[in-house]
Amino acid sequence: MFFRVLLSAFVFILYSPLCNADSVTFIAEDLPPYHFKNQQGEVSGALVDIAKAVVKQTNLTANFEIMPMARVFKEHKTNTNAIMLSLLKTPERINKYTWLGEVYFADAYLISLKSHVDEVVHLNFAKEYKVATIRGYLSEAYLKQKGFTENNNLILVSYYNQLWQMLYKNRIDFVVTNTLTLNNELKSLGLDPSLITKRIHLSDLPSSLNFAASNQLNPKTAKALSDALSNIKENGEYHAILNKWQLLLPNTTNMQH
């Protein structure tokens, strides 16, 4: 009897990690309509639906959690089965994560107030003005590479609220940022989104949003998820989900599987 109990305990200890390996947790910040908590307290959103469709094609089970972005990165470091729902793929991040496939895009623009009248039709023309972005972001390195300098025409701030307040008070002329969260940011600050305009699409700034996993994620799990994401793009389910949420369809020729 004692031996049977001991054997059962050993089997349970051996089996538990295998069970855990079959479960993944998708994590993201609160960002409607992509991923957010609805009025019922449930995790919802377009990219959540895409993740659910992906998981349905595998033998995995999945949980979904919404948390502040700082905690998203912390959770990702401590939980090898945590998967970010939408991480911007940049050159310096390439080797830090396992990329499971592109799920959406976050195009970057040169943005100004509509009241700002000028002949800026190319980024080079903006060098005659004050252009701002967030310090430490990819956009800072991008603008410096394009010839903008801090002691001349580049303004760097630490937070988005500073960025938009300066623009609306005419202390700067342009902002460079991706526009995925633009309306939410402005509304949270009590600013009218209708007063700004996208001037130039910066197509050479990375815009690919991906499912991003730890490099320690089980390779079989990673492949299963990546293959399933490719499948729902091919069978039309991916586009149907974006249509349901009234989101623009990405250029499918550029979508990474």
Short mmCIF file of C-alpha atoms in Angstrom, two decimals:
data_model
loop_
_atom_site.label_atom_id
_atom_site.label_comp_id
_atom_site.label_asym_id
_atom_site.label_seq_id
_atom_site.Cartn_x
_atom_site.Cartn_y
_atom_site.Cartn_z
CA MET A 1 0.00 0.00 0.00
CA PHE A 2 2.79 2.40 0.95
CA PHE A 3 4.62 1.57 -2.27
CA ARG A 4 1.46 2.25 -4.32
CA VAL A 5 0.99 5.66 -2.67
CA LEU A 6 4.67 6.47 -3.20
CA LEU A 7 4.43 5.45 -6.88
CA SER A 8 1.27 7.56 -7.35
CA ALA A 9 3.00 10.57 -5.79
CA PHE A 10 5.98 10.10 -8.10
CA VAL A 11 3.73 9.85 -11.17
CA PHE A 12 1.87 13.03 -10.09
CA ILE A 13 5.15 14.94 -9.60
CA LEU A 14 6.38 13.75 -13.01
CA TYR A 15 3.05 14.47 -14.73
CA SER A 16 2.40 17.93 -13.26
CA PRO A 17 5.06 19.81 -15.25
CA LEU A 18 3.84 18.09 -18.41
CA CYS A 19 0.33 19.34 -17.71
CA ASN A 20 1.63 22.85 -17.03
CA ALA A 21 3.58 22.81 -20.29
CA ASP A 22 0.26 22.31 -22.15
CA SER A 23 -1.10 25.58 -20.77
CA VAL A 24 -0.08 29.06 -21.91
CA THR A 25 -1.03 32.50 -20.58
CA PHE A 26 -1.60 35.36 -23.01
CA ILE A 27 -0.81 38.70 -21.39
CA ALA A 28 -1.32 42.31 -22.50
CA GLU A 29 -2.08 45.82 -21.31
CA ASP A 30 -5.57 47.33 -21.35
CA LEU A 31 -5.92 48.58 -24.92
CA PRO A 32 -9.40 48.48 -26.50
CA PRO A 33 -10.38 47.16 -28.97
CA TYR A 34 -7.32 44.93 -29.19
CA HIS A 35 -7.21 43.52 -25.65
CA PHE A 36 -9.10 44.76 -22.60
CA LYS A 37 -11.44 43.80 -19.76
CA ASN A 38 -15.11 44.22 -20.66
CA GLN A 39 -17.90 45.36 -18.34
CA GLN A 40 -18.32 41.80 -17.10
CA GLY A 41 -14.65 41.68 -16.09
CA GLU A 42 -13.81 39.23 -18.87
CA VAL A 43 -10.75 39.58 -21.09
CA SER A 44 -11.95 40.53 -24.56
CA GLY A 45 -10.72 42.10 -27.80
CA ALA A 46 -9.76 41.41 -31.39
CA LEU A 47 -6.34 39.95 -30.62
CA VAL A 48 -7.84 37.91 -27.77
CA ASP A 49 -10.28 36.37 -30.29
CA ILE A 50 -7.37 35.67 -32.63
CA ALA A 51 -5.45 33.96 -29.81
CA LYS A 52 -8.50 31.87 -28.91
CA ALA A 53 -8.91 30.80 -32.54
CA VAL A 54 -5.24 29.84 -32.62
CA VAL A 55 -5.40 27.83 -29.38
CA LYS A 56 -8.55 26.03 -30.59
CA GLN A 57 -6.46 24.46 -33.36
CA THR A 58 -3.95 23.01 -30.89
CA ASN A 59 -4.01 20.65 -27.89
CA LEU A 60 -3.14 23.57 -25.60
CA THR A 61 -5.25 25.40 -23.06
CA ALA A 62 -4.92 29.14 -22.52
CA ASN A 63 -5.57 31.80 -19.90
CA PHE A 64 -5.80 35.53 -20.59
CA GLU A 65 -4.70 38.34 -18.29
CA ILE A 66 -4.78 42.14 -18.59
CA MET A 67 -2.17 44.08 -16.60
CA PRO A 68 -0.04 47.26 -16.77
CA MET A 69 2.71 47.11 -19.41
CA ALA A 70 5.51 47.12 -16.81
CA ARG A 71 3.98 44.00 -15.26
CA VAL A 72 3.55 42.42 -18.71
CA PHE A 73 7.33 42.53 -19.22
CA LYS A 74 7.97 41.28 -15.66
CA GLU A 75 5.51 38.40 -16.05
CA HIS A 76 7.07 37.51 -19.38
CA LYS A 77 10.50 37.18 -17.75
CA THR A 78 9.31 34.97 -14.88
CA ASN A 79 6.76 32.78 -16.69
CA THR A 80 8.20 30.81 -19.61
CA ASN A 81 4.67 29.97 -20.80
CA ALA A 82 3.55 33.62 -20.93
CA ILE A 83 2.91 35.05 -24.40
CA MET A 84 2.54 38.74 -25.19
CA LEU A 85 -0.51 39.39 -27.34
CA SER A 86 0.99 42.32 -29.25
CA LEU A 87 4.70 43.16 -29.05
CA LEU A 88 6.26 45.51 -31.58
CA LYS A 89 9.01 43.64 -33.41
CA THR A 90 12.15 45.77 -33.52
CA PRO A 91 15.76 44.94 -34.49
CA GLU A 92 17.01 45.08 -30.90
CA ARG A 93 14.27 42.68 -29.74
CA ILE A 94 14.80 40.03 -32.43
CA ASN A 95 16.95 37.68 -30.33
CA LYS A 96 15.24 38.37 -27.00
CA TYR A 97 11.96 36.63 -27.83
CA THR A 98 10.47 33.72 -29.73
CA TRP A 99 8.30 35.32 -32.41
CA LEU A 100 5.17 33.29 -33.14
CA GLY A 101 3.79 35.42 -35.96
CA GLU A 102 2.41 38.83 -36.81
CA VAL A 103 -1.09 39.59 -35.53
CA TYR A 104 -1.55 43.27 -36.40
CA PHE A 105 0.34 46.49 -37.13
CA ALA A 106 1.05 49.84 -35.49
CA ASP A 107 1.93 52.34 -38.19
CA ALA A 108 4.04 55.36 -37.22
CA TYR A 109 3.33 58.91 -38.39
CA LEU A 110 4.58 62.46 -38.20
CA ILE A 111 1.65 64.17 -36.44
CA SER A 112 0.76 67.83 -36.04
CA LEU A 113 -2.16 70.05 -35.09
CA LYS A 114 -4.46 70.73 -38.04
CA SER A 115 -3.89 74.42 -37.39
CA HIS A 116 -0.15 74.03 -38.15
CA VAL A 117 0.17 75.22 -41.75
CA ASP A 118 3.40 74.50 -43.65
CA GLU A 119 4.85 72.69 -46.66
CA VAL A 120 6.12 69.61 -44.82
CA VAL A 121 5.57 66.73 -47.23
CA HIS A 122 8.74 64.79 -46.36
CA LEU A 123 10.43 64.12 -43.02
CA ASN A 124 13.49 66.14 -44.08
CA PHE A 125 11.33 69.27 -44.29
CA ALA A 126 10.42 68.82 -40.61
CA LYS A 127 14.04 69.55 -39.65
CA GLU A 128 13.14 73.24 -39.75
CA TYR A 129 10.72 72.65 -36.85
CA LYS A 130 10.62 71.11 -33.36
CA VAL A 131 9.89 67.38 -33.53
CA ALA A 132 9.25 65.38 -30.35
CA THR A 133 9.07 61.74 -29.34
CA ILE A 134 9.54 59.52 -26.27
CA ARG A 135 13.08 59.17 -24.92
CA GLY A 136 14.39 55.62 -25.23
CA TYR A 137 11.85 54.54 -27.82
CA LEU A 138 12.78 53.25 -31.26
CA SER A 139 11.52 56.55 -32.70
CA GLU A 140 14.35 58.41 -30.89
CA ALA A 141 17.04 56.34 -32.62
CA TYR A 142 15.12 56.63 -35.90
CA LEU A 143 14.98 60.43 -35.80
CA LYS A 144 18.66 60.72 -34.81
CA GLN A 145 19.56 58.43 -37.70
CA LYS A 146 17.60 60.77 -39.99
CA GLY A 147 19.71 63.72 -38.83
CA PHE A 148 17.62 65.24 -36.01
CA THR A 149 19.60 66.44 -32.97
CA GLU A 150 18.59 67.37 -29.42
CA ASN A 151 20.29 70.74 -29.42
CA ASN A 152 18.57 71.73 -32.65
CA ASN A 153 15.23 70.22 -33.68
CA LEU A 154 14.64 67.08 -31.56
CA ILE A 155 12.70 67.22 -28.28
CA LEU A 156 12.70 64.09 -26.08
CA VAL A 157 10.23 63.57 -23.23
CA SER A 158 9.61 60.73 -20.79
CA TYR A 159 5.83 60.31 -21.00
CA TYR A 160 3.07 60.54 -23.58
CA ASN A 161 1.12 63.10 -21.55
CA GLN A 162 4.07 65.50 -21.85
CA LEU A 163 4.25 64.86 -25.58
CA TRP A 164 0.61 65.69 -26.28
CA GLN A 165 0.37 68.58 -23.85
CA MET A 166 3.35 70.24 -25.55
CA LEU A 167 1.82 69.73 -29.00
CA TYR A 168 -1.59 71.10 -28.01
CA LYS A 169 0.07 74.13 -26.36
CA ASN A 170 2.15 74.78 -29.54
CA ARG A 171 5.46 74.25 -27.72
CA ILE A 172 6.46 71.73 -30.38
CA ASP A 173 5.42 71.42 -34.02
CA PHE A 174 5.35 67.66 -34.63
CA VAL A 175 5.19 64.33 -32.81
CA VAL A 176 6.57 61.04 -34.13
CA THR A 177 4.74 58.01 -32.72
CA ASN A 178 2.77 54.94 -33.73
CA THR A 179 -0.96 55.57 -33.68
CA LEU A 180 -2.27 52.33 -32.18
CA THR A 181 -3.17 53.98 -28.86
CA LEU A 182 -3.48 57.56 -30.10
CA ASN A 183 -7.18 58.23 -29.49
CA ASN A 184 -7.12 56.58 -26.06
CA GLU A 185 -4.12 58.66 -24.99
CA LEU A 186 -5.69 61.95 -26.10
CA LYS A 187 -9.10 61.22 -24.58
CA SER A 188 -7.52 60.20 -21.26
CA LEU A 189 -5.87 63.65 -21.15
CA GLY A 190 -9.09 65.47 -22.06
CA LEU A 191 -7.69 66.48 -25.46
CA ASP A 192 -9.76 66.59 -28.65
CA PRO A 193 -8.44 64.02 -31.20
CA SER A 194 -10.15 65.90 -34.04
CA LEU A 195 -7.61 68.75 -33.67
CA ILE A 196 -4.66 66.69 -34.90
CA THR A 197 -3.75 65.20 -38.26
CA LYS A 198 -1.38 62.49 -39.54
CA ARG A 199 1.02 64.33 -41.85
CA ILE A 200 3.50 61.72 -43.07
CA HIS A 201 3.35 57.93 -42.85
CA LEU A 202 6.79 56.72 -41.69
CA SER A 203 6.74 53.38 -43.44
CA ASP A 204 10.39 52.60 -42.65
CA LEU A 205 9.73 52.48 -38.89
CA PRO A 206 8.92 48.94 -37.61
CA SER A 207 5.17 48.38 -37.34
CA SER A 208 4.79 44.62 -36.93
CA LEU A 209 2.83 43.55 -33.81
CA ASN A 210 3.44 39.92 -32.88
CA PHE A 211 2.64 37.13 -30.49
CA ALA A 212 5.94 37.08 -28.57
CA ALA A 213 7.04 34.25 -26.30
CA SER A 214 10.01 33.54 -24.08
CA ASN A 215 13.04 31.91 -25.68
CA GLN A 216 12.49 29.16 -23.07
CA LEU A 217 9.03 28.28 -24.39
CA ASN A 218 8.78 24.61 -25.39
CA PRO A 219 9.68 24.54 -29.13
CA LYS A 220 6.76 22.16 -29.84
CA THR A 221 4.36 24.61 -28.18
CA ALA A 222 5.85 27.50 -30.16
CA LYS A 223 5.53 25.62 -33.45
CA ALA A 224 1.95 24.55 -32.69
CA LEU A 225 0.90 28.16 -32.04
CA SER A 226 2.81 29.55 -35.01
CA ASP A 227 1.36 26.94 -37.39
CA ALA A 228 -2.15 27.54 -36.07
CA LEU A 229 -1.80 31.31 -36.60
CA SER A 230 -0.76 30.67 -40.20
CA ASN A 231 -3.76 28.37 -40.63
CA ILE A 232 -6.36 30.91 -39.47
CA LYS A 233 -4.85 33.50 -41.82
CA GLU A 234 -5.16 31.06 -44.71
CA ASN A 235 -8.68 29.82 -43.95
CA GLY A 236 -10.17 33.32 -43.55
CA GLU A 237 -10.89 33.15 -39.82
CA TYR A 238 -8.26 35.81 -39.05
CA HIS A 239 -9.82 38.33 -41.43
CA ALA A 240 -13.31 37.51 -40.17
CA ILE A 241 -12.22 38.40 -36.62
CA LEU A 242 -10.75 41.74 -37.71
CA ASN A 243 -13.95 42.48 -39.67
CA LYS A 244 -16.04 41.68 -36.60
CA TRP A 245 -14.08 44.27 -34.61
CA GLN A 246 -14.18 46.74 -37.54
CA LEU A 247 -10.39 46.87 -37.79
CA LEU A 248 -8.44 47.56 -40.96
CA LEU A 249 -7.02 44.49 -42.62
CA PRO A 250 -3.21 44.40 -42.83
CA ASN A 251 -1.50 44.05 -46.18
CA THR A 252 -1.51 40.27 -46.30
CA THR A 253 1.53 40.16 -48.61
CA ASN A 254 3.57 41.60 -45.73
CA MET A 255 2.08 39.46 -42.96
CA GLN A 256 4.66 37.24 -41.28
CA HIS A 257 3.53 33.71 -40.49
#
